[in-house]
mmCIF file of C-alpha atoms in Angstrom:
data_model
loop_
_atom_site.group_PDB
_atom_site.id
_atom_site.type_symbol
_atom_site.label_atom_id
_atom_site.label_comp_id
_atom_site.label_asym_id
_atom_site.label_seq_id
_atom_site.Cartn_x
_atom_site.Cartn_y
_atom_site.Cartn_z
ATOM 1 C CA UNK A 1 -78.212 -36.040 38.018
ATOM 2 C CA UNK A 2 -77.839 -35.240 41.695
ATOM 3 C CA UNK A 3 -74.828 -32.966 41.022
ATOM 4 C CA UNK A 4 -76.791 -31.037 38.441
ATOM 5 C CA UNK A 5 -79.554 -30.115 40.917
ATOM 6 C CA UNK A 6 -77.018 -28.878 43.472
ATOM 7 C CA UNK A 7 -75.405 -26.537 40.904
ATOM 8 C CA UNK A 8 -78.694 -24.950 39.819
ATOM 9 C CA UNK A 9 -79.032 -22.583 42.839
ATOM 10 C CA UNK A 10 -75.578 -21.186 42.071
ATOM 11 C CA UNK A 11 -76.551 -20.712 38.457
ATOM 12 C CA UNK A 12 -79.686 -18.806 39.469
ATOM 13 C CA UNK A 13 -77.667 -16.610 41.849
ATOM 14 C CA UNK A 14 -75.101 -15.990 39.123
ATOM 15 C CA UNK A 15 -77.732 -14.990 36.527
ATOM 16 C CA UNK A 16 -79.607 -12.728 38.979
ATOM 17 C CA UNK A 17 -76.323 -11.097 40.047
ATOM 18 C CA UNK A 18 -75.336 -10.545 36.423
ATOM 19 C CA UNK A 19 -78.684 -8.833 35.688
ATOM 20 C CA UNK A 20 -78.352 -6.692 38.817
ATOM 21 C CA UNK A 21 -74.869 -5.558 37.794
ATOM 22 C CA UNK A 22 -76.106 -4.724 34.284
ATOM 23 C CA UNK A 23 -79.030 -2.701 35.689
ATOM 24 C CA UNK A 24 -76.802 -0.757 38.087
ATOM 25 C CA UNK A 25 -74.357 -0.078 35.244
ATOM 26 C CA UNK A 26 -77.112 1.196 32.971
ATOM 27 C CA UNK A 27 -78.515 3.382 35.741
ATOM 28 C CA UNK A 28 -75.063 4.839 36.380
ATOM 29 C CA UNK A 29 -74.416 5.501 32.693
ATOM 30 C CA UNK A 30 -77.848 6.859 31.833
ATOM 31 C CA UNK A 31 -79.239 8.589 34.909
ATOM 32 C CA UNK A 32 -76.726 9.074 37.694
ATOM 33 C CA UNK A 33 -74.431 11.145 35.474
ATOM 34 C CA UNK A 34 -77.230 13.461 34.331
ATOM 35 C CA UNK A 35 -77.259 16.979 35.757
ATOM 36 C CA UNK A 36 -79.626 19.925 35.718
ATOM 37 C CA UNK A 37 -78.847 22.578 33.102
ATOM 38 C CA UNK A 38 -79.135 25.295 35.764
ATOM 39 C CA UNK A 39 -78.324 23.152 38.781
ATOM 40 C CA UNK A 40 -76.973 26.046 40.841
ATOM 41 C CA UNK A 41 -79.909 28.340 40.030
ATOM 42 C CA UNK A 42 -77.500 30.945 38.668
ATOM 43 C CA UNK A 43 -79.419 31.535 35.430
ATOM 44 C CA UNK A 44 -82.738 31.642 37.257
ATOM 45 C CA UNK A 45 -81.382 34.400 39.499
ATOM 46 C CA UNK A 46 -79.842 36.232 36.550
ATOM 47 C CA UNK A 47 -83.014 36.346 34.416
ATOM 48 C CA UNK A 48 -84.767 38.211 37.212
ATOM 49 C CA UNK A 49 -82.661 41.244 36.214
ATOM 50 C CA UNK A 50 -84.771 43.510 34.018
ATOM 51 C CA UNK A 51 -81.999 44.044 31.466
ATOM 52 C CA UNK A 52 -80.948 40.397 31.159
ATOM 53 C CA UNK A 53 -81.754 39.981 27.461
ATOM 54 C CA UNK A 54 -80.254 43.328 26.449
ATOM 55 C CA UNK A 55 -77.064 42.576 28.389
ATOM 56 C CA UNK A 56 -76.835 39.170 26.716
ATOM 57 C CA UNK A 57 -77.297 40.789 23.304
ATOM 58 C CA UNK A 58 -74.525 43.285 24.058
ATOM 59 C CA UNK A 59 -72.127 40.437 24.857
ATOM 60 C CA UNK A 60 -73.066 38.497 21.725
ATOM 61 C CA UNK A 61 -72.718 41.570 19.485
ATOM 62 C CA UNK A 62 -69.014 41.493 20.296
ATOM 63 C CA UNK A 63 -68.855 38.322 18.176
ATOM 64 C CA UNK A 64 -71.144 39.260 15.290
ATOM 65 C CA UNK A 65 -72.390 42.459 13.703
ATOM 66 C CA UNK A 66 -76.015 41.399 13.593
ATOM 67 C CA UNK A 67 -78.221 39.233 15.790
ATOM 68 C CA UNK A 68 -81.054 38.950 13.247
ATOM 69 C CA UNK A 69 -81.533 35.234 12.629
ATOM 70 C CA UNK A 70 -78.423 34.407 14.651
ATOM 71 C CA UNK A 71 -78.010 31.041 16.348
ATOM 72 C CA UNK A 72 -75.126 30.635 18.788
ATOM 73 C CA UNK A 73 -73.853 27.124 19.495
ATOM 74 C CA UNK A 74 -71.943 27.214 22.778
ATOM 75 C CA UNK A 75 -69.532 24.499 23.910
ATOM 76 C CA UNK A 76 -66.615 23.956 26.275
ATOM 77 C CA UNK A 77 -63.469 22.336 24.963
ATOM 78 C CA UNK A 78 -63.199 19.628 27.637
ATOM 79 C CA UNK A 79 -66.901 18.871 28.128
ATOM 80 C CA UNK A 80 -67.553 15.126 28.220
ATOM 81 C CA UNK A 81 -70.993 15.717 26.668
ATOM 82 C CA UNK A 82 -69.768 17.260 23.394
ATOM 83 C CA UNK A 83 -69.537 13.920 21.603
ATOM 84 C CA UNK A 84 -73.144 13.110 22.518
ATOM 85 C CA UNK A 85 -74.487 16.235 20.827
ATOM 86 C CA UNK A 86 -72.252 16.432 17.736
ATOM 87 C CA UNK A 87 -74.782 14.796 15.427
ATOM 88 C CA UNK A 88 -77.672 16.785 16.850
ATOM 89 C CA UNK A 89 -75.730 20.056 16.581
ATOM 90 C CA UNK A 90 -74.845 19.315 12.953
ATOM 91 C CA UNK A 91 -78.503 18.659 12.160
ATOM 92 C CA UNK A 92 -79.590 21.866 13.914
ATOM 93 C CA UNK A 93 -76.965 23.871 11.999
ATOM 94 C CA UNK A 94 -78.236 22.488 8.680
ATOM 95 C CA UNK A 95 -81.815 23.383 9.612
ATOM 96 C CA UNK A 96 -80.786 26.887 10.696
ATOM 97 C CA UNK A 97 -79.041 27.448 7.350
ATOM 98 C CA UNK A 98 -82.078 26.093 5.478
ATOM 99 C CA UNK A 99 -84.206 28.655 7.351
ATOM 100 C CA UNK A 100 -81.837 31.472 6.308
ATOM 101 C CA UNK A 101 -80.330 31.778 9.772
ATOM 102 C CA UNK A 102 -76.683 32.318 10.686
ATOM 103 C CA UNK A 103 -74.727 29.814 12.811
ATOM 104 C CA UNK A 104 -71.989 30.937 15.193
ATOM 105 C CA UNK A 105 -69.826 28.512 17.175
ATOM 106 C CA UNK A 106 -68.541 29.877 20.507
ATOM 107 C CA UNK A 107 -66.213 28.333 23.091
ATOM 108 C CA UNK A 108 -67.372 29.593 26.468
ATOM 109 C CA UNK A 109 -63.897 29.106 27.957
ATOM 110 C CA UNK A 110 -62.601 31.801 25.597
ATOM 111 C CA UNK A 111 -65.480 34.216 26.230
ATOM 112 C CA UNK A 112 -65.615 34.624 29.985
ATOM 113 C CA UNK A 113 -68.428 37.218 29.878
ATOM 114 C CA UNK A 114 -70.824 34.563 28.529
ATOM 115 C CA UNK A 115 -70.305 32.544 31.687
ATOM 116 C CA UNK A 116 -72.702 34.989 33.370
ATOM 117 C CA UNK A 117 -75.501 33.867 31.023
ATOM 118 C CA UNK A 118 -74.835 30.187 30.333
ATOM 119 C CA UNK A 119 -74.771 27.845 33.360
ATOM 120 C CA UNK A 120 -73.823 24.694 31.411
ATOM 121 C CA UNK A 121 -72.869 23.444 27.971
ATOM 122 C CA UNK A 122 -73.635 22.352 25.318
ATOM 123 C CA UNK A 123 -76.087 25.230 24.938
ATOM 124 C CA UNK A 124 -77.773 27.183 22.183
ATOM 125 C CA UNK A 125 -79.119 30.735 21.873
ATOM 126 C CA UNK A 126 -81.596 31.536 19.086
ATOM 127 C CA UNK A 127 -82.720 34.968 17.838
ATOM 128 C CA UNK A 128 -85.367 35.730 15.197
ATOM 129 C CA UNK A 129 -85.112 38.292 12.383
ATOM 130 C CA UNK A 130 -86.191 41.111 14.722
ATOM 131 C CA UNK A 131 -83.345 40.200 17.082
ATOM 132 C CA UNK A 132 -85.799 38.946 19.695
ATOM 133 C CA UNK A 133 -84.627 36.085 21.863
ATOM 134 C CA UNK A 134 -86.409 32.887 20.833
ATOM 135 C CA UNK A 135 -84.578 30.358 23.029
ATOM 136 C CA UNK A 136 -81.686 30.025 25.454
ATOM 137 C CA UNK A 137 -80.848 26.649 26.936
ATOM 138 C CA UNK A 138 -79.680 23.148 26.118
ATOM 139 C CA UNK A 139 -80.341 21.445 22.797
ATOM 140 C CA UNK A 140 -82.193 18.563 24.438
ATOM 141 C CA UNK A 141 -82.507 16.621 27.650
ATOM 142 C CA UNK A 142 -81.835 13.026 28.612
ATOM 143 C CA UNK A 143 -78.736 10.896 28.456
ATOM 144 C CA UNK A 144 -78.031 11.325 24.758
ATOM 145 C CA UNK A 145 -79.346 14.826 23.976
ATOM 146 C CA UNK A 146 -80.629 13.822 20.547
ATOM 147 C CA UNK A 147 -83.474 14.823 18.250
ATOM 148 C CA UNK A 148 -86.013 12.632 20.052
ATOM 149 C CA UNK A 149 -85.635 14.743 23.207
ATOM 150 C CA UNK A 150 -84.881 18.027 21.440
ATOM 151 C CA UNK A 151 -86.153 21.408 22.549
ATOM 152 C CA UNK A 152 -84.934 23.348 19.514
ATOM 153 C CA UNK A 153 -86.131 21.668 16.295
ATOM 154 C CA UNK A 154 -89.625 23.123 16.629
ATOM 155 C CA UNK A 155 -88.164 26.598 17.233
ATOM 156 C CA UNK A 156 -85.791 26.741 14.249
ATOM 157 C CA UNK A 157 -88.448 28.040 11.806
ATOM 158 C CA UNK A 158 -88.725 31.102 14.083
ATOM 159 C CA UNK A 159 -85.159 32.082 13.080
ATOM 160 C CA UNK A 160 -86.595 33.484 9.869
ATOM 161 C CA UNK A 161 -89.724 34.909 11.506
ATOM 162 C CA UNK A 162 -90.489 38.563 12.028
ATOM 163 C CA UNK A 163 -92.831 39.237 14.910
ATOM 164 C CA UNK A 164 -94.283 42.725 15.076
ATOM 165 C CA UNK A 165 -94.505 42.782 18.841
ATOM 166 C CA UNK A 166 -91.723 41.956 21.218
ATOM 167 C CA UNK A 167 -92.205 38.533 22.734
ATOM 168 C CA UNK A 168 -90.207 37.058 25.544
ATOM 169 C CA UNK A 169 -88.178 34.039 24.584
ATOM 170 C CA UNK A 170 -88.016 30.663 26.236
ATOM 171 C CA UNK A 171 -85.178 30.454 28.746
ATOM 172 C CA UNK A 172 -85.027 26.765 29.591
ATOM 173 C CA UNK A 173 -84.124 26.222 33.230
ATOM 174 C CA UNK A 174 -85.732 22.822 33.805
ATOM 175 C CA UNK A 175 -83.745 20.346 31.735
ATOM 176 C CA UNK A 176 -81.825 17.342 33.017
ATOM 177 C CA UNK A 177 -79.283 15.752 30.726
ATOM 178 C CA UNK A 178 -75.617 15.423 29.910
ATOM 179 C CA UNK A 179 -74.344 18.944 30.615
ATOM 180 C CA UNK A 180 -71.041 20.328 31.843
ATOM 181 C CA UNK A 181 -71.409 23.112 34.410
ATOM 182 C CA UNK A 182 -69.654 26.330 33.471
ATOM 183 C CA UNK A 183 -67.097 27.657 35.945
ATOM 184 C CA UNK A 184 -68.154 30.989 37.323
#
């Protein structure tokens, strides 16, 4: 009985240490590896240019004839975050098709001009039927970039919308999640 009481402090220290290690590991996996979508401020500086949207459209027209209802899914081949968004991207693509939109998959490493407009991947660019920019930014924020933290699901119905007046789209600069910065 006496031996048992002497071993209990070590057991408490062991259990507390184990919990501390688990908490540090979870923090490292879920928060410490998260980055800002526009961490360098490059996109924020770029959108101050008056012709930003028209220049972006000109670059994207090199990859499709028409921007009406176009949704561009932009990835990098070696981005560690691609696997986290695969399911979400597939769901978004299905919803875009259901809303009569057109999906285009682009690898930013093969289209260097897009690196001026996209600071990190995975990213998405959405246009409505009048070729007005609806959204430019990440799919979601947080560690897993899934539908619960999505920015785009609520915007997908706008792919098929026709607005009579030109509206400025949402360029999302303030998202923190699993993103891979684009080399510039």
